[in-house]
Short mmCIF file of C-alpha atoms in Angstrom, two decimals:
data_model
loop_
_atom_site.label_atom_id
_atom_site.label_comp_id
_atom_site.label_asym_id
_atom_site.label_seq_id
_atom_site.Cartn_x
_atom_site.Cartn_y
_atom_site.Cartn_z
CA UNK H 1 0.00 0.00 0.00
CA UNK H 2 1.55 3.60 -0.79
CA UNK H 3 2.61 5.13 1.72
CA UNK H 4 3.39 8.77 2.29
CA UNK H 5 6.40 9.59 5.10
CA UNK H 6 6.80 12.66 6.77
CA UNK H 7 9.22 14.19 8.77
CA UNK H 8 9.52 15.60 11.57
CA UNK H 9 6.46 14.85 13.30
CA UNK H 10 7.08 18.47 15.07
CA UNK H 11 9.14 21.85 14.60
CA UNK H 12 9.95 24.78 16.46
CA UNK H 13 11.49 27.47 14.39
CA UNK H 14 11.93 31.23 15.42
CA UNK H 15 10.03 34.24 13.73
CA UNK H 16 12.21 35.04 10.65
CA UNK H 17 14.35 31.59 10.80
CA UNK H 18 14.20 28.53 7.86
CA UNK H 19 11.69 25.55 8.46
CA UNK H 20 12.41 22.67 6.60
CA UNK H 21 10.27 19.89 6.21
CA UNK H 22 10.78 16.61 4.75
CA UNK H 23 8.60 13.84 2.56
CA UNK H 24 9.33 10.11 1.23
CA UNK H 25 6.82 8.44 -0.90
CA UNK H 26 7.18 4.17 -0.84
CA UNK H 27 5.34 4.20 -4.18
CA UNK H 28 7.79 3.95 -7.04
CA UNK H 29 5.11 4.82 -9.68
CA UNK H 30 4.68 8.48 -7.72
CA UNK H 31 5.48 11.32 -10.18
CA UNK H 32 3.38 14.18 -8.40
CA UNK H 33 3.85 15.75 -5.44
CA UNK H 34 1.42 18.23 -3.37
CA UNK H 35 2.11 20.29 0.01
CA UNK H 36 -0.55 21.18 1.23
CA UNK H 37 -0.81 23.47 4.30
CA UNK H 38 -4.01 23.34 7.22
CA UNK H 39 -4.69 25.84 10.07
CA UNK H 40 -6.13 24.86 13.22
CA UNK H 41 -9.35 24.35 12.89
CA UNK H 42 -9.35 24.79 9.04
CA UNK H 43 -9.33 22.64 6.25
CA UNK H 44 -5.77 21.39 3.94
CA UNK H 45 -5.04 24.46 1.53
CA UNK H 46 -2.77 23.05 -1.80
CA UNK H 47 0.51 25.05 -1.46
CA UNK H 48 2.82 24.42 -3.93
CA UNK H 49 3.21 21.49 -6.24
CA UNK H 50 6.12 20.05 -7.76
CA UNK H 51 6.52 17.66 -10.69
CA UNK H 52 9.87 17.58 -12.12
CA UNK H 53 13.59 16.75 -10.45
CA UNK H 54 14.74 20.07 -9.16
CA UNK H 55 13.35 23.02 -6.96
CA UNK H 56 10.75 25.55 -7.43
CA UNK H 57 10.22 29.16 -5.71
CA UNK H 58 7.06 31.18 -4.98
CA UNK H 59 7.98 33.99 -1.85
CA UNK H 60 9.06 32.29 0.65
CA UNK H 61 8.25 28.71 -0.22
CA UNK H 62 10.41 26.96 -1.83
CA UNK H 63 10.46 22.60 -2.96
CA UNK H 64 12.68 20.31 -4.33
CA UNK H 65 11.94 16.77 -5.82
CA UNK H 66 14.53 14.26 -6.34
CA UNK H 67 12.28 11.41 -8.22
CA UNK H 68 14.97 8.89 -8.21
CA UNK H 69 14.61 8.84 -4.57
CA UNK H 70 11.13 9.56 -4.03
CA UNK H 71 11.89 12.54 -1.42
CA UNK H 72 10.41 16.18 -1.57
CA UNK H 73 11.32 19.11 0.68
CA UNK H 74 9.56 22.06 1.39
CA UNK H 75 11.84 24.78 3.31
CA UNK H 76 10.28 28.04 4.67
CA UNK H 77 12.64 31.32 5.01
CA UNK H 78 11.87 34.43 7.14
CA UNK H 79 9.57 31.95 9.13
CA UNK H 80 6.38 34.06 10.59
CA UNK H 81 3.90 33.21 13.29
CA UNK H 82 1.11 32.84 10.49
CA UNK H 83 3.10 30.19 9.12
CA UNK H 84 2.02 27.97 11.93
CA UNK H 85 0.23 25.17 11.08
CA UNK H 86 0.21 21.33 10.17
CA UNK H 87 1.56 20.76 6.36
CA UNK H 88 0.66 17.77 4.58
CA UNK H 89 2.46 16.07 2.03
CA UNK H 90 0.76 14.09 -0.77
CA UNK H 91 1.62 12.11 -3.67
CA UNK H 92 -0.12 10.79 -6.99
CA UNK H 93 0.30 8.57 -9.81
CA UNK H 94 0.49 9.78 -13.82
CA UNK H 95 -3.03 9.39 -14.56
CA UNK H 96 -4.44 8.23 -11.50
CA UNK H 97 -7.27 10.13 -9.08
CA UNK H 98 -5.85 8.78 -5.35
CA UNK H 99 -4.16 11.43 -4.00
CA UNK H 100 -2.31 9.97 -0.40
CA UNK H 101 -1.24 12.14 2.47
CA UNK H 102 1.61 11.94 4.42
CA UNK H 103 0.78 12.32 8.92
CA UNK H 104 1.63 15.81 8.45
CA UNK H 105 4.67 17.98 10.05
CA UNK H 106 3.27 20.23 12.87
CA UNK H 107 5.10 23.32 12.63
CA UNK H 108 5.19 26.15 15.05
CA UNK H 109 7.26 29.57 14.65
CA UNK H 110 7.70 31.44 17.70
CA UNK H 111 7.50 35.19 18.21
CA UNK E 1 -17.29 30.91 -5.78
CA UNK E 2 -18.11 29.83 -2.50
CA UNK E 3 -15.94 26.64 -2.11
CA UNK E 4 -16.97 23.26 -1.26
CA UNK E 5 -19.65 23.26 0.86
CA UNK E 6 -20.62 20.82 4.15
CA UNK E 7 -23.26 20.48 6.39
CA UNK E 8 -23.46 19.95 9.12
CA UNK E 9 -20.19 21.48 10.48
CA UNK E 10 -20.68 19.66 13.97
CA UNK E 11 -22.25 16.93 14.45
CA UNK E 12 -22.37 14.26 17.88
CA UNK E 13 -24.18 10.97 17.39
CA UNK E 14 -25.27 8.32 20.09
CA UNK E 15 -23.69 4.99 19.57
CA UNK E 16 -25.70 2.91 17.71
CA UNK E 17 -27.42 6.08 16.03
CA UNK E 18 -27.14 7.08 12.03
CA UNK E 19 -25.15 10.25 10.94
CA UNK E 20 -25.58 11.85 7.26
CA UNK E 21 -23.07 14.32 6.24
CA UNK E 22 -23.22 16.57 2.98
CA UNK E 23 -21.21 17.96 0.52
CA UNK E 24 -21.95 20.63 -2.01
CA UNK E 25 -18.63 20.45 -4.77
CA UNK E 26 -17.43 23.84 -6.59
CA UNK E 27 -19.65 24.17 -9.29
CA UNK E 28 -18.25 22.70 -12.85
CA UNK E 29 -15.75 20.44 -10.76
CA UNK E 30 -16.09 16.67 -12.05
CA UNK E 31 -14.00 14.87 -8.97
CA UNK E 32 -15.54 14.63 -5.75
CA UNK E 33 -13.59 12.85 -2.72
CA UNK E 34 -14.29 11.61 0.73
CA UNK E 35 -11.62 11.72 3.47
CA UNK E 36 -11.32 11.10 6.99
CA UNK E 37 -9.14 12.88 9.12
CA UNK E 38 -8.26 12.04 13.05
CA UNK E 39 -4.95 12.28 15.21
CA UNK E 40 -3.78 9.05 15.03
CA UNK E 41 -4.49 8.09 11.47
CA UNK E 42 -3.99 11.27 9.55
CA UNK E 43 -6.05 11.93 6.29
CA UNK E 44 -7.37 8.79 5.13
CA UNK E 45 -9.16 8.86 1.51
CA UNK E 46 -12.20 6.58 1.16
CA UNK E 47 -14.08 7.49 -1.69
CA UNK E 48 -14.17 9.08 -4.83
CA UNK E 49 -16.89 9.96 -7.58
CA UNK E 50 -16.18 11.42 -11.03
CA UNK E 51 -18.79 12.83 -13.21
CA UNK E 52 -21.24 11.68 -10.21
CA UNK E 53 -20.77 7.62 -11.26
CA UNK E 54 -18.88 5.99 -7.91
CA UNK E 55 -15.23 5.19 -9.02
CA UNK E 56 -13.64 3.96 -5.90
CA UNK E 57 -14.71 3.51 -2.06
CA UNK E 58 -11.77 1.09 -1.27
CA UNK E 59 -11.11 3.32 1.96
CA UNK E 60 -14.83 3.19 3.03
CA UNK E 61 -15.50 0.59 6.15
CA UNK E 62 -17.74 -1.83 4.63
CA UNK E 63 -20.78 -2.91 6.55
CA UNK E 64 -21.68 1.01 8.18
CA UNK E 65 -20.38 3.53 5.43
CA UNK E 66 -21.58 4.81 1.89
CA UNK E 67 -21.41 7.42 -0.47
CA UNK E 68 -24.10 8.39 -3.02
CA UNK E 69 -23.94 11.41 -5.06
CA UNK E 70 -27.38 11.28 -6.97
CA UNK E 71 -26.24 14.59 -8.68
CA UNK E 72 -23.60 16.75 -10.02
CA UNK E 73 -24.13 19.39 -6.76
CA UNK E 74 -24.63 17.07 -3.66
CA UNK E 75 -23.15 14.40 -2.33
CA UNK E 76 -23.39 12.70 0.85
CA UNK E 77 -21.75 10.45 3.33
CA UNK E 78 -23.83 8.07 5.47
CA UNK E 79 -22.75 5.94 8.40
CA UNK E 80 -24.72 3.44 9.78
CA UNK E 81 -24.77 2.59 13.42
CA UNK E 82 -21.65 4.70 14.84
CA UNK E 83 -19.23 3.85 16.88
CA UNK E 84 -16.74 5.76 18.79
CA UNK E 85 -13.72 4.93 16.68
CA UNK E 86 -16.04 6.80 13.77
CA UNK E 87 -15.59 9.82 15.34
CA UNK E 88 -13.18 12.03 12.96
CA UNK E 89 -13.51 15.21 10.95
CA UNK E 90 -15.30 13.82 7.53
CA UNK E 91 -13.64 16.36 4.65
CA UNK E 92 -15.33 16.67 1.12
CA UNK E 93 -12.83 17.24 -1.76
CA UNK E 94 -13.62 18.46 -5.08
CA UNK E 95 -11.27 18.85 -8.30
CA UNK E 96 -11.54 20.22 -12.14
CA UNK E 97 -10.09 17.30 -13.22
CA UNK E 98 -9.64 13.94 -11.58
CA UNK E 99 -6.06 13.55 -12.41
CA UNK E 100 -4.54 15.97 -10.59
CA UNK E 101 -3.95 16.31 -6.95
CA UNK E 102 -5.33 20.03 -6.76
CA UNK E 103 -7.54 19.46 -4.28
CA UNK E 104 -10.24 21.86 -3.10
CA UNK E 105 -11.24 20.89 0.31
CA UNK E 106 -14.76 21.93 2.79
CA UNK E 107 -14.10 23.01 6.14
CA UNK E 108 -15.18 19.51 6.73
CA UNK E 109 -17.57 17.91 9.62
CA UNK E 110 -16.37 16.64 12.61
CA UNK E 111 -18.44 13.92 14.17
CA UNK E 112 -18.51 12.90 17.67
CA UNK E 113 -20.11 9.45 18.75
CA UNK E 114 -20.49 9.38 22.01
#
C-alpha cells in the first residue's frame, strides 16, 4: 500500500528563521507531489506542487523533488507566526485520481 | 465561488445512532472525494466519484459507510450505526479534473459518537 512519510512529526522554528520539512513516498510509480498546508481548525489548503527533479520558488516557499529517490522538501525562510500550522504532504500517480497524504509535520514559529 | 460546501459542520451521534453528512462540490468540478481525518491516522481517503458515477470507495469501512452522489451538486456520506472509533472530521474534496492532486477541500464535519 503507498505510503506517504513525513518528517519531523514536530518543529519549532523562530520568527524570521528557515523551516524545513521533509517527505518520502514508498510508491515507485509516484510522479506528483502536493504540500498542502491546514490551520487549526481549518481545512488542507494546496501550497505548492512540484513535478519535475529540481526546486521551485514562490515567496518564501520553496520545494525540491529528487524522483529517483522519491523525497520532496519544502523549506520556509523568514519563518512568521502565520506560518504555523500542520503541512501535509501528498503524492499521486500519472493518470491516476488517489491522491495519499503523508501524517503531516506540525510546525510552530515562535515570536 | 463559495468553495466546497458541508453540512453539518458539527455533528455528535449516540452509539448505535445514524449520521448523514453533505457535501456541495465547486460548481463545474467533475472529482468529488471523501476523506477522513483524526490524530492518530492522519487523512485517510475513502471514496471518490467522477462525473457523479462511484469510481472507488476502497477506503470506506464496509458494513456502516456509503457514499451516493445522486447529482452533479450534492453528495453525501452516510454511516450506519456509529461507533466511537467513527468519530473524525469527515472532509469533502472536489477537483476540475480527476487527475490531478489540486484538491479543493470543505471546512469539513467533525463527528462525535459518544
Amino acid at each position: 500500500q503507498q505510503k506517504v512519510q513525513q518528517s519531523p512529526e514536530s518543529l519549532i522554528v523562530p520568527e524570521g528563521g528557515m523551516a524545513s520539512l521533509n517527505c518520502t513516498s514508498s510508491d515507485r510509480n509516484v510522479d506528483y507531489f502536493w504540500w498542502y498546508r491546514q490551520h487549526s481548525g481549518k481545512s488542507p489548503k494546496m501550497l505548492m506542487s512540484i513535478f519535475s527533479n529540481g526546486e521551485k520558488e514562490e515567496g518564501r516557499f520553496t520545494v525540491h523533488l529528487n524522483k529517483a529517490s522519491l523525497h520532496t522538501s519544502l523549506h520556509i525562510r523568514d519563518s512568521q507566526p502565520s506560518d504555523s500550522a500542520l503541512y501535509l504532504c501528498a503524492a499521486s500517480r500519472t493518470g491516476g485520481y488517489k491522491v495519499v497524504f503523508g501524517s503531516g509535520t506540525r510546525l510552530l514559529v515562535s515570536p | 465561488n463559495a468553495g466546497v460546501i458541508q453540512t453539518p459542520r458539527h455533528k455528535v451521534t449516540g452509539k448505535g445512532q445514524e449520521a448523514t453528512l453533505w457535501c456541495e462540490p465547486i460548481s463545474g468540478h467533475s472529482a468529488v472525494f471523501w476523506y477522513r481525518q483524526t490524530i492518530v491516522q492522519g487523512l485517510e481517503f475513502l471514496t471518490y466519484f467522477r462525473n457523479q458515477a462511484p469510481i472507488d470507495d476502497s477506503g470506506m469501512p464496509k458494513e456502516r459507510f456509503s457514499a451516493q452522489m445522486p447529482n452533479q451538486s450534492h453528495s453525501t456520506l452516510k454511516i450506519q450505526s456509529t461507533q466511537p472509533q467513527d468519530s473524525a472530521v469527515y472532509l469533502c474534496a472536489s477537483s476540475l479534473v480527476a487527475n490531478t492532486g489540486q484538491l479543493y477541500f470543505g471546512e469539513g464535519s467533525k463527528l462525535t459518537v459518544l
